[in-house]
Short mmCIF file of N, CA and C in Angstrom, two decimals:
data_model
loop_
_atom_site.label_atom_id
_atom_site.label_comp_id
_atom_site.label_asym_id
_atom_site.label_seq_id
_atom_site.Cartn_x
_atom_site.Cartn_y
_atom_site.Cartn_z
N MET A 17 39.24 2.91 -4.32
CA MET A 17 40.36 3.90 -4.87
C MET A 17 41.50 3.95 -3.68
N ASN A 18 42.69 3.65 -4.16
CA ASN A 18 43.80 3.72 -3.19
C ASN A 18 44.33 5.17 -3.18
N VAL A 19 44.48 5.66 -2.00
CA VAL A 19 45.07 7.08 -1.90
C VAL A 19 46.50 6.88 -1.20
N GLN A 20 47.46 7.40 -1.86
CA GLN A 20 48.92 7.44 -1.34
C GLN A 20 49.32 8.93 -1.15
N LEU A 21 49.82 9.13 0.05
CA LEU A 21 50.19 10.58 0.31
C LEU A 21 51.67 10.65 0.66
N SER A 22 52.43 11.64 0.17
CA SER A 22 53.82 11.84 0.48
C SER A 22 54.07 13.36 0.65
N GLY A 23 55.02 13.69 1.54
CA GLY A 23 55.32 15.11 1.80
C GLY A 23 56.73 15.33 1.56
N HIS A 24 57.15 16.44 1.09
CA HIS A 24 58.50 16.95 0.93
C HIS A 24 58.62 18.23 1.88
N HIS A 25 59.33 18.00 3.06
CA HIS A 25 59.45 19.06 4.06
C HIS A 25 58.11 19.40 4.64
N VAL A 26 57.18 18.50 4.50
CA VAL A 26 55.83 18.58 5.20
C VAL A 26 55.47 17.29 5.93
N GLU A 27 54.98 17.33 7.09
CA GLU A 27 54.56 16.18 7.73
C GLU A 27 53.08 15.98 7.36
N VAL A 28 52.79 14.84 6.78
CA VAL A 28 51.40 14.58 6.44
C VAL A 28 50.67 13.94 7.59
N THR A 29 49.87 14.85 8.14
CA THR A 29 49.01 14.59 9.41
C THR A 29 47.88 13.71 8.94
N PRO A 30 47.16 13.08 10.06
CA PRO A 30 45.89 12.39 9.70
C PRO A 30 44.88 13.45 9.36
N ALA A 31 44.79 14.74 9.87
CA ALA A 31 43.88 15.79 9.44
C ALA A 31 44.05 16.09 8.05
N ILE A 32 45.25 16.09 7.47
CA ILE A 32 45.35 16.37 6.06
C ILE A 32 44.85 15.23 5.27
N ARG A 33 45.22 14.09 5.62
CA ARG A 33 44.73 12.88 5.03
C ARG A 33 43.15 12.79 4.94
N ASP A 34 42.50 13.02 6.10
CA ASP A 34 41.06 13.02 6.15
C ASP A 34 40.42 14.10 5.28
N TYR A 35 41.05 15.32 5.26
CA TYR A 35 40.56 16.36 4.54
C TYR A 35 40.64 16.08 3.07
N LEU A 36 41.72 15.53 2.59
CA LEU A 36 41.89 15.15 1.11
C LEU A 36 40.90 14.04 0.73
N THR A 37 40.79 13.01 1.58
CA THR A 37 39.91 11.96 1.11
C THR A 37 38.40 12.45 1.14
N ASP A 38 38.07 13.39 2.02
CA ASP A 38 36.78 13.96 1.99
C ASP A 38 36.52 14.81 0.71
N LYS A 39 37.53 15.58 0.28
CA LYS A 39 37.39 16.26 -0.95
C LYS A 39 37.48 15.34 -2.19
N LEU A 40 38.12 14.26 -2.19
CA LEU A 40 38.09 13.34 -3.25
C LEU A 40 36.85 12.56 -3.55
N THR A 41 35.94 12.69 -2.51
CA THR A 41 34.68 11.94 -2.87
C THR A 41 33.86 12.55 -3.98
N ARG A 42 34.09 13.82 -4.15
CA ARG A 42 33.36 14.61 -5.29
C ARG A 42 33.89 14.02 -6.60
N VAL A 43 35.29 13.83 -6.66
CA VAL A 43 35.84 13.33 -7.85
C VAL A 43 35.57 11.92 -8.08
N LYS A 44 35.37 11.13 -6.96
CA LYS A 44 34.99 9.64 -7.09
C LYS A 44 33.56 9.60 -7.55
N ARG A 45 32.78 10.53 -7.16
CA ARG A 45 31.27 10.44 -7.51
C ARG A 45 31.10 10.77 -9.08
N HIS A 46 31.98 11.64 -9.60
CA HIS A 46 31.92 11.92 -11.01
C HIS A 46 32.68 10.87 -11.93
N PHE A 47 33.71 10.18 -11.22
CA PHE A 47 34.52 9.27 -12.11
C PHE A 47 34.88 8.03 -11.19
N ASP A 48 34.09 7.03 -11.30
CA ASP A 48 34.24 5.95 -10.49
C ASP A 48 35.20 4.88 -10.88
N GLN A 49 35.89 5.18 -12.09
CA GLN A 49 36.89 4.26 -12.68
C GLN A 49 38.36 4.45 -12.06
N ALA A 50 38.44 5.37 -11.12
CA ALA A 50 39.74 5.78 -10.50
C ALA A 50 40.28 4.54 -9.75
N ILE A 51 41.56 4.12 -10.08
CA ILE A 51 42.29 3.02 -9.42
C ILE A 51 43.00 3.56 -8.22
N GLU A 52 43.78 4.73 -8.46
CA GLU A 52 44.77 5.03 -7.43
C GLU A 52 44.96 6.65 -7.59
N VAL A 53 45.11 7.29 -6.52
CA VAL A 53 45.46 8.63 -6.37
C VAL A 53 46.73 8.88 -5.57
N HIS A 54 47.65 9.51 -6.13
CA HIS A 54 48.97 9.88 -5.42
C HIS A 54 49.00 11.31 -5.20
N ALA A 55 49.06 11.69 -3.94
CA ALA A 55 49.11 13.11 -3.61
C ALA A 55 50.43 13.52 -3.00
N THR A 56 51.02 14.64 -3.46
CA THR A 56 52.41 15.03 -2.99
C THR A 56 52.18 16.48 -2.47
N PHE A 57 52.66 16.58 -1.26
CA PHE A 57 52.58 17.97 -0.66
C PHE A 57 54.01 18.40 -0.39
N SER A 58 54.24 19.67 -0.68
CA SER A 58 55.63 20.18 -0.48
C SER A 58 55.61 21.61 -0.14
N VAL A 59 56.68 22.09 0.45
CA VAL A 59 56.92 23.60 0.80
C VAL A 59 58.01 24.25 -0.16
N GLU A 60 57.64 25.28 -0.81
CA GLU A 60 58.68 25.94 -1.58
C GLU A 60 58.66 27.45 -1.14
N ARG A 61 59.62 27.75 -0.49
CA ARG A 61 59.82 28.96 0.15
C ARG A 61 58.76 29.20 1.15
N SER A 62 57.70 30.25 0.84
CA SER A 62 56.79 30.45 1.77
C SER A 62 55.43 29.82 1.28
N PHE A 63 55.43 29.10 0.19
CA PHE A 63 54.21 28.66 -0.50
C PHE A 63 54.09 27.07 -0.30
N GLN A 64 52.81 26.75 -0.12
CA GLN A 64 52.38 25.23 -0.04
C GLN A 64 52.03 24.80 -1.30
N LYS A 65 52.64 23.66 -1.76
CA LYS A 65 52.21 23.09 -3.09
C LYS A 65 51.48 21.66 -2.95
N ALA A 66 50.44 21.61 -3.60
CA ALA A 66 49.77 20.27 -3.59
C ALA A 66 49.67 19.76 -5.07
N ALA A 67 50.09 18.55 -5.28
CA ALA A 67 49.95 17.90 -6.55
C ALA A 67 49.22 16.52 -6.39
N LEU A 68 48.41 16.30 -7.40
CA LEU A 68 47.57 15.07 -7.43
C LEU A 68 47.79 14.37 -8.75
N ARG A 69 47.94 13.19 -8.73
CA ARG A 69 48.00 12.22 -9.91
C ARG A 69 46.98 11.08 -9.81
N LEU A 70 45.97 11.13 -10.63
CA LEU A 70 44.90 10.21 -10.50
C LEU A 70 45.17 9.12 -11.70
N HIS A 71 45.17 7.91 -11.30
CA HIS A 71 45.39 6.80 -12.35
C HIS A 71 44.17 6.00 -12.46
N SER A 72 43.78 5.91 -13.70
CA SER A 72 42.70 5.08 -14.12
C SER A 72 42.98 4.20 -15.23
N LYS A 73 42.11 3.30 -15.59
CA LYS A 73 42.41 2.40 -16.68
C LYS A 73 42.40 3.09 -18.16
N GLY A 74 43.45 3.20 -18.66
CA GLY A 74 43.58 3.92 -19.89
C GLY A 74 43.98 5.41 -19.89
N HIS A 75 44.02 6.00 -18.67
CA HIS A 75 44.17 7.47 -18.77
C HIS A 75 44.65 8.02 -17.24
N ASP A 76 45.64 8.82 -17.46
CA ASP A 76 46.09 9.38 -16.06
C ASP A 76 45.86 10.96 -16.06
N PHE A 77 45.45 11.51 -14.90
CA PHE A 77 45.20 12.87 -14.69
C PHE A 77 46.19 13.44 -13.79
N HIS A 78 46.56 14.69 -14.09
CA HIS A 78 47.49 15.37 -13.06
C HIS A 78 47.08 16.82 -12.88
N ALA A 79 47.29 17.24 -11.70
CA ALA A 79 46.99 18.65 -11.40
C ALA A 79 47.71 19.09 -10.24
N GLU A 80 48.15 20.33 -10.14
CA GLU A 80 48.84 20.85 -9.07
C GLU A 80 48.53 22.39 -8.89
N ASP A 81 48.82 22.84 -7.62
CA ASP A 81 48.56 24.25 -7.30
C ASP A 81 49.29 24.61 -6.08
N VAL A 82 49.61 25.94 -6.12
CA VAL A 82 50.49 26.46 -5.18
C VAL A 82 49.65 27.72 -4.38
N GLU A 83 49.61 27.65 -3.19
CA GLU A 83 48.94 28.63 -2.44
C GLU A 83 49.67 28.92 -1.03
N ASN A 84 49.18 29.93 -0.38
CA ASN A 84 49.90 30.21 0.98
C ASN A 84 49.41 29.20 2.01
N ASP A 85 48.29 28.62 1.85
CA ASP A 85 47.69 27.69 2.91
C ASP A 85 47.52 26.23 2.16
N LEU A 86 48.00 25.30 2.86
CA LEU A 86 47.96 23.91 2.28
C LEU A 86 46.49 23.50 2.03
N TYR A 87 45.65 23.80 2.86
CA TYR A 87 44.24 23.47 2.68
C TYR A 87 43.51 24.05 1.56
N ALA A 88 43.92 25.37 1.26
CA ALA A 88 43.44 26.09 0.03
C ALA A 88 43.96 25.50 -1.11
N ALA A 89 45.31 25.07 -1.17
CA ALA A 89 45.91 24.38 -2.24
C ALA A 89 45.16 23.04 -2.53
N ILE A 90 44.83 22.28 -1.64
CA ILE A 90 44.11 21.10 -1.67
C ILE A 90 42.78 21.30 -2.39
N ASP A 91 42.00 22.37 -1.94
CA ASP A 91 40.74 22.75 -2.47
C ASP A 91 40.90 22.97 -4.00
N LEU A 92 41.86 23.79 -4.36
CA LEU A 92 42.03 24.11 -5.76
C LEU A 92 42.43 22.93 -6.65
N VAL A 93 43.34 22.22 -6.06
CA VAL A 93 43.88 21.16 -6.96
C VAL A 93 42.86 20.02 -7.09
N VAL A 94 42.03 19.87 -6.18
CA VAL A 94 40.80 18.93 -6.27
C VAL A 94 39.80 19.47 -7.33
N ASP A 95 39.57 20.77 -7.28
CA ASP A 95 38.62 21.35 -8.29
C ASP A 95 39.34 21.22 -9.71
N LYS A 96 40.65 21.41 -9.82
CA LYS A 96 41.26 21.28 -11.25
C LYS A 96 41.10 19.87 -11.61
N LEU A 97 41.34 18.91 -10.86
CA LEU A 97 41.27 17.53 -11.14
C LEU A 97 39.75 17.08 -11.51
N ASP A 98 38.86 17.68 -10.69
CA ASP A 98 37.47 17.37 -11.00
C ASP A 98 37.01 17.83 -12.35
N LYS A 99 37.52 19.01 -12.74
CA LYS A 99 37.14 19.56 -14.11
C LYS A 99 37.80 18.72 -15.19
N GLN A 100 39.09 18.21 -14.98
CA GLN A 100 39.66 17.23 -15.99
C GLN A 100 38.86 16.05 -16.17
N VAL A 101 38.45 15.53 -14.96
CA VAL A 101 37.67 14.20 -15.10
C VAL A 101 36.19 14.36 -15.75
N THR A 102 35.59 15.43 -15.42
CA THR A 102 34.23 15.54 -16.03
C THR A 102 34.45 16.00 -17.55
N LYS A 103 35.39 16.63 -17.89
CA LYS A 103 35.69 16.90 -19.29
C LYS A 103 35.95 15.62 -20.02
N PHE A 104 36.80 14.81 -19.51
CA PHE A 104 37.15 13.52 -20.11
C PHE A 104 35.88 12.67 -20.18
N LYS A 105 35.10 12.57 -19.19
CA LYS A 105 33.90 11.82 -19.13
C LYS A 105 32.95 12.21 -20.23
N THR A 106 32.74 13.57 -20.39
CA THR A 106 31.82 14.07 -21.37
C THR A 106 32.35 13.78 -22.76
N LYS A 107 33.60 13.88 -22.97
CA LYS A 107 34.19 13.50 -24.23
C LYS A 107 33.88 12.06 -24.66
N THR A 108 34.25 11.14 -23.79
CA THR A 108 33.97 9.66 -23.98
C THR A 108 32.48 9.47 -24.24
N GLN A 109 31.59 10.04 -23.44
CA GLN A 109 30.11 9.95 -23.61
C GLN A 109 29.62 10.45 -24.92
N GLU A 110 30.19 11.58 -25.42
CA GLU A 110 29.71 12.11 -26.64
C GLU A 110 30.23 11.21 -27.81
N HIS A 111 31.37 10.61 -27.61
CA HIS A 111 31.92 9.85 -28.67
C HIS A 111 31.12 8.55 -28.85
N ARG A 112 30.74 8.00 -27.72
CA ARG A 112 29.93 6.75 -27.69
C ARG A 112 28.47 7.04 -28.25
N SER A 113 27.98 8.19 -27.95
CA SER A 113 26.55 8.49 -28.43
C SER A 113 26.61 8.71 -29.96
N ASP A 114 27.76 9.22 -30.58
CA ASP A 114 27.92 9.44 -32.03
C ASP A 114 27.74 7.95 -32.63
N VAL A 115 28.56 7.04 -32.00
CA VAL A 115 28.51 5.61 -32.55
C VAL A 115 27.28 5.00 -32.59
N LYS A 116 26.50 5.21 -31.41
CA LYS A 116 25.17 4.63 -31.37
C LYS A 116 24.10 5.34 -32.44
N ARG A 117 24.38 6.61 -32.55
CA ARG A 117 23.52 7.24 -33.51
C ARG A 117 23.83 6.81 -35.00
N GLN A 118 25.01 6.53 -35.25
CA GLN A 118 25.46 6.08 -36.66
C GLN A 118 24.94 4.66 -36.88
N ALA A 119 24.87 3.80 -35.81
CA ALA A 119 24.45 2.44 -35.94
C ALA A 119 22.86 2.41 -36.33
N PHE A 120 22.04 3.34 -35.85
CA PHE A 120 20.67 3.43 -36.03
C PHE A 120 20.21 4.03 -37.34
N GLU A 121 21.11 4.72 -38.00
CA GLU A 121 20.75 5.40 -39.25
C GLU A 121 20.77 4.47 -40.43
#
């Protein structure tokens, strides 16, 4: 999985990069079909914004969150992305199980 980081009025430090890649291992564990993740960090007034876009074959996921602390925003945005990925994965698995069940009837 390729991870690209960019910052608007924020310097993306190696600590932020390491923190994000560590948090993304949970998403990668649930959804191994991820090709690329693009993360954007920005400052809007006194708030820190984190946005993630996960690209996979056939589907893109997007999540963003605004918090006072950038690390808290990263935590919440990864949680949102993980929920989207697990929901998508269960939908596709349920659909496939229906097809298999119909084939055996």
